[in-house]
Short mmCIF file of C-alpha atoms in Angstrom, two decimals:
data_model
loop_
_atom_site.label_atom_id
_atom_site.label_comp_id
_atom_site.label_asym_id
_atom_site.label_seq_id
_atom_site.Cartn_x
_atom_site.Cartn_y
_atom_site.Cartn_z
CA UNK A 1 96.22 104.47 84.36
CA UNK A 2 95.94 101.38 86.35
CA UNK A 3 93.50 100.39 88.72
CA UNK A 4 93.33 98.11 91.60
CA UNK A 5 90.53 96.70 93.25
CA UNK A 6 90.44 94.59 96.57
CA UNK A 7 87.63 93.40 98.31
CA UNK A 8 87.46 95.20 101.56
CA UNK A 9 87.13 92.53 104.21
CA UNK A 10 88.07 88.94 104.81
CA UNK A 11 87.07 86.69 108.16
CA UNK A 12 88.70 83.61 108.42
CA UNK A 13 89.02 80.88 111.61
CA UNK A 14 92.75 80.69 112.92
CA UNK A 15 94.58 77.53 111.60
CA UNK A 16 92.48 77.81 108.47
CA UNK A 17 93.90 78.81 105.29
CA UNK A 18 93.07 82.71 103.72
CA UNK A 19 92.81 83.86 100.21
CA UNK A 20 92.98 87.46 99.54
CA UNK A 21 92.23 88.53 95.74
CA UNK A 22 93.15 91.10 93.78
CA UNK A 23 92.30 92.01 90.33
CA UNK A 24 94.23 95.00 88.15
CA UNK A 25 94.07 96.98 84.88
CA UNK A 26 97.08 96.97 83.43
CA UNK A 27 98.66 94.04 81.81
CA UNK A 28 102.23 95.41 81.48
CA UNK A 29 102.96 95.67 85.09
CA UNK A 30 106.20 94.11 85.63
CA UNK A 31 106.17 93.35 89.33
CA UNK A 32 103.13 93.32 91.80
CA UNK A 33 103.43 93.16 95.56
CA UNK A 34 101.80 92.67 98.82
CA UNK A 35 102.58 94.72 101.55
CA UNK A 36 100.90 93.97 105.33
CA UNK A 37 99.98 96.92 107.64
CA UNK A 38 99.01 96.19 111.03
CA UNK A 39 97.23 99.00 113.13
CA UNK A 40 98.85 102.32 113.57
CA UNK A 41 101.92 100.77 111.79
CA UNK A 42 103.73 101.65 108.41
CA UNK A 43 103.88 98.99 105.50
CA UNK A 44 105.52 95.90 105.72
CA UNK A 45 106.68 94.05 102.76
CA UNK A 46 105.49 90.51 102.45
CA UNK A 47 106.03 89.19 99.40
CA UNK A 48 105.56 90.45 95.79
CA UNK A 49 105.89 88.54 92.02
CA UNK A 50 107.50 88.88 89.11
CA UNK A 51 105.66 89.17 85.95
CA UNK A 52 106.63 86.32 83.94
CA UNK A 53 105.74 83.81 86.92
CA UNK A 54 102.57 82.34 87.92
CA UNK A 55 103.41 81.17 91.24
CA UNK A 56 105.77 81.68 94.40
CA UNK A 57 105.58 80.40 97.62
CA UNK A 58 107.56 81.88 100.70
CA UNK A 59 106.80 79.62 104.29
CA UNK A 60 103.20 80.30 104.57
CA UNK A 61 102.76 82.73 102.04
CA UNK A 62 101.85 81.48 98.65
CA UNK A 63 101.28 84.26 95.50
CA UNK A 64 99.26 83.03 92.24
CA UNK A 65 99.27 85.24 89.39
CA UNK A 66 96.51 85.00 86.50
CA UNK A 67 97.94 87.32 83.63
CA UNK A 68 95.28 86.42 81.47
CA UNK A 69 92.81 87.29 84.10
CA UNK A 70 94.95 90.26 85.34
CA UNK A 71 94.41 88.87 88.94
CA UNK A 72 96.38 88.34 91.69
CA UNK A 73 95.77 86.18 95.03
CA UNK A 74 98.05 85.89 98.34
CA UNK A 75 96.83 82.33 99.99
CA UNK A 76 98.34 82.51 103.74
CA UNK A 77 98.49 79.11 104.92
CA UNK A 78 97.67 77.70 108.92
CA UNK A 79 96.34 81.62 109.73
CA UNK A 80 96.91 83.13 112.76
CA UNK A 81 96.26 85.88 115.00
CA UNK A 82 99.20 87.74 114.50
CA UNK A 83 97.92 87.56 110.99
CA UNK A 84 95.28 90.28 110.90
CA UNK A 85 96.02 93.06 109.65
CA UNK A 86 95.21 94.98 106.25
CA UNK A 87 96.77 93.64 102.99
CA UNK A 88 97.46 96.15 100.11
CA UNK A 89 98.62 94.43 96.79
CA UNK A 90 100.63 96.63 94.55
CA UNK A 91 101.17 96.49 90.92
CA UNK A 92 103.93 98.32 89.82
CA UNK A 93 103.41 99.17 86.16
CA UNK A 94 105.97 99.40 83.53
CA UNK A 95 108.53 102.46 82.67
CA UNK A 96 108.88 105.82 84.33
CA UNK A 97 109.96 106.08 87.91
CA UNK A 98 109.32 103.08 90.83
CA UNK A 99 105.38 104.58 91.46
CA UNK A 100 103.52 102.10 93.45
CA UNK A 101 99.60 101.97 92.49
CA UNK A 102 97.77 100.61 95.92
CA UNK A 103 94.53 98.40 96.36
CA UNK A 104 92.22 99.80 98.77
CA UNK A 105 93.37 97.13 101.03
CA UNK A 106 91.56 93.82 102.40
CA UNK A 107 91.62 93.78 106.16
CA UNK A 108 92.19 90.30 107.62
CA UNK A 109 90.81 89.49 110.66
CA UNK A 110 90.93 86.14 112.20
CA UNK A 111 89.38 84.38 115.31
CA UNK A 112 89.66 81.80 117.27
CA UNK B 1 118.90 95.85 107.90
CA UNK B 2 116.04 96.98 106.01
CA UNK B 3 114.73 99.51 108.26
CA UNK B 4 113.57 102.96 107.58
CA UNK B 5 112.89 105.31 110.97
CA UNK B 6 110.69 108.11 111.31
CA UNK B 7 110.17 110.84 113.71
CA UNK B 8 108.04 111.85 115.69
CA UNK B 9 105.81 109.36 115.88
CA UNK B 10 102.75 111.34 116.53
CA UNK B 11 102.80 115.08 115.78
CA UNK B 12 99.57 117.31 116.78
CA UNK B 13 99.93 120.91 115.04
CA UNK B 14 97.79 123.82 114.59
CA UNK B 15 97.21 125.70 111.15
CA UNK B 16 99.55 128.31 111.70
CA UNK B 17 102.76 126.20 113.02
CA UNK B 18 105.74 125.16 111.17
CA UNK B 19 106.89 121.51 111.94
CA UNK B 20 108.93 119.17 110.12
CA UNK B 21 109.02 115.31 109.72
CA UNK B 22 112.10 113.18 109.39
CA UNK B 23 112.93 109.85 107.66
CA UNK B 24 116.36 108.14 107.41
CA UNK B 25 117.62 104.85 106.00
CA UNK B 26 121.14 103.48 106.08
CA UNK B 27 120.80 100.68 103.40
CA UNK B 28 122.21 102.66 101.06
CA UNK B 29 119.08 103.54 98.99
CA UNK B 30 119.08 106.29 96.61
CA UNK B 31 115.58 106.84 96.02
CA UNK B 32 112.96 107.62 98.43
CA UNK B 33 109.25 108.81 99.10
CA UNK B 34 106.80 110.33 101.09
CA UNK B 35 103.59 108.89 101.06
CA UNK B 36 100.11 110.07 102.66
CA UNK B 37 97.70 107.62 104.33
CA UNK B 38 94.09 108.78 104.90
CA UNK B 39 92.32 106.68 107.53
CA UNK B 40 90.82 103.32 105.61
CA UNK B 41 92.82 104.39 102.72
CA UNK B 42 95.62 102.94 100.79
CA UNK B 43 99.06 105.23 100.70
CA UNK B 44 99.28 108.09 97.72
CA UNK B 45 102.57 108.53 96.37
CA UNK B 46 103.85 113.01 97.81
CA UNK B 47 107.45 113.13 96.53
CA UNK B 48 110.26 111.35 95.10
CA UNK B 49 113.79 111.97 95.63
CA UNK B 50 116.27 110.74 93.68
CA UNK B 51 120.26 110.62 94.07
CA UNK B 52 118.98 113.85 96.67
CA UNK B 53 116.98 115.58 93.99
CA UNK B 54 113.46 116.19 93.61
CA UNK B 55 112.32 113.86 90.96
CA UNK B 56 108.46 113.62 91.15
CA UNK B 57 105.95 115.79 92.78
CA UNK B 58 102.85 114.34 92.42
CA UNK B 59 100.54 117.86 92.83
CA UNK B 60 101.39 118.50 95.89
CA UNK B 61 100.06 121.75 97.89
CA UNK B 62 103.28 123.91 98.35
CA UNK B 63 102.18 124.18 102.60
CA UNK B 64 104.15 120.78 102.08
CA UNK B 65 108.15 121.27 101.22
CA UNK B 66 110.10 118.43 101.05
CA UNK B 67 113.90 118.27 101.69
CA UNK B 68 116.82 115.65 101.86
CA UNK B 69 119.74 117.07 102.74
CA UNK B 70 121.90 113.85 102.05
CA UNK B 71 121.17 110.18 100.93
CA UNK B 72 119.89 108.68 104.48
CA UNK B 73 117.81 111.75 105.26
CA UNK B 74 114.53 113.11 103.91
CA UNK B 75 112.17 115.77 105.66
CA UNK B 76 108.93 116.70 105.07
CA UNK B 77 108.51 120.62 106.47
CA UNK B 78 105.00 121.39 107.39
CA UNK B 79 103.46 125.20 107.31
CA UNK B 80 99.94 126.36 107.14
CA UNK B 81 98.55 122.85 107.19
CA UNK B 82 94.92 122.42 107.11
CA UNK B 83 92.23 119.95 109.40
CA UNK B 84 92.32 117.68 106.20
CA UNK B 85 96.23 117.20 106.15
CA UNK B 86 95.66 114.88 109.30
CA UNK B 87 97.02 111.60 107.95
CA UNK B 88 99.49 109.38 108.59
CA UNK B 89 102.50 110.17 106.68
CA UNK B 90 104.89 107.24 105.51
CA UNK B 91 108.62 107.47 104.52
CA UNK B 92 110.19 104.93 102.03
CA UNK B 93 113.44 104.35 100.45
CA UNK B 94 114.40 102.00 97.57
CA UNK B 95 118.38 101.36 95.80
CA UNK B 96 116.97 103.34 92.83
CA UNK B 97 114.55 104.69 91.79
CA UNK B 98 113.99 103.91 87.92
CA UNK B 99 114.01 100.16 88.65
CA UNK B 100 112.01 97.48 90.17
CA UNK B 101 113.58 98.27 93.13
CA UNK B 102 111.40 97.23 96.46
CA UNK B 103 110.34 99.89 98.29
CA UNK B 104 110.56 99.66 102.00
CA UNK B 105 108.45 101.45 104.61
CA UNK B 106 108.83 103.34 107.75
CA UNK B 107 106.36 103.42 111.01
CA UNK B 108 105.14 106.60 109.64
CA UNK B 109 104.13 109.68 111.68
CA UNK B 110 100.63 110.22 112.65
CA UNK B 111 99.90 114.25 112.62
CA UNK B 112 96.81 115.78 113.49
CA UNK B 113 96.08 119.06 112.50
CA UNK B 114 94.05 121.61 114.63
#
């Protein structure tokens, strides 16, 4: 089955830019996602990519996909406070039903 | 609208209650899921319900017993829970469920268990 790995923490100045990686198994997933969850909340969806591009940008948010590689990064540009929070990136692989396989999850936190 | 509510928002139970969770949506979704969130961990996929059937139970202990009782609703009835079922539990819905559809999340419902 697929696997997802994330590394598990990410510190990063405010105003600066952050890069949050992920890397998966399976080559056949169709779309992958990021989803934000802030403390004691649910999931949020940010942003996610289809399989057949290699980039996307949305405002801030900018998602580069590696198929080769089998990695995925979300770049958030001009980071802010309101920006921590834990970042899951979701592959969703091919056929069957709409099953989500989650990263661990990198939490974000940002200072002044 | 893309919102999905939950209630309660905290639950605290003891091992020999029954409670039950709710989730609705009125985007019109036809699929949707409840999820299980340890602490530090990422969400793992309960149930599935599709068109207001049961489509996928991923091994779930039967002291969980899902229900949706019409296509904005799903519960989540609780019995005999154990110290290790403390979690936060998320609802989501999606327009289908054998597509790409996105899947969008509720606030969840934090339950402790006694």
């Amino acid at each position: 089955g697929e696997d997802v790995e994330q590394s598990l923490f990410l510190s990063v100045r405010e105003g600066d830019s952050s890069v949050i990686n992920c890397t998966y198994t399976d080559s056949s997933s169709t779309y992958l996602y990021w989803y934000k969850q802030e403390p004691g909340a649910g999931l949020q969806l940010l942003t996610y990519i289809f399989s057949n591009m290699d980039m996307k940008q949305d405002q801030r948010l900018t998602v580069l996909l590696n198929k080769k590689d089998k990695h995925l990064s979300l770049r958030i540009a001009d980071t802010q406070t309101g920006d921590s929070a834990i970042y899951f990136c979701a592959p969703r692989p091919p056929g069957g039903y709409n099953k989500l396989i989650f990263g661990a999850g990198t939490r974000l936190a940002v200072h002044p | 609208d893309t919102e999905v509510t939950q209630t309660p928002k905290h639950l605290v139970m003891g091992m020999t209650n029954k409670k039950s969770l709710k989730c609705e949506q009125h985007m019109g979704h036809r699929a949707m899921y409840w999820y299980k969130q340890k602490a530090k961990k990422p969400p793992e996929l309960m149930f599935v319900y599709s068109y207001e059937k049961l489509s996928i139970n991923e091994s779930v202990p039967s002291r969980f017993s899902p229900e949706c009782p019409n296509s904005s609703l799903l519960n989540l009835h609780l019995h005999a829970l154990q110290p290790e079922d403390s979690a936060l539990y998320l609802c989501a819905s999606s327009q289908d469920w054998g597509s790409t559809d996105t899947q969008y999340f509720g606030p969840g419902t934090r339950l402790t268990v006694l």
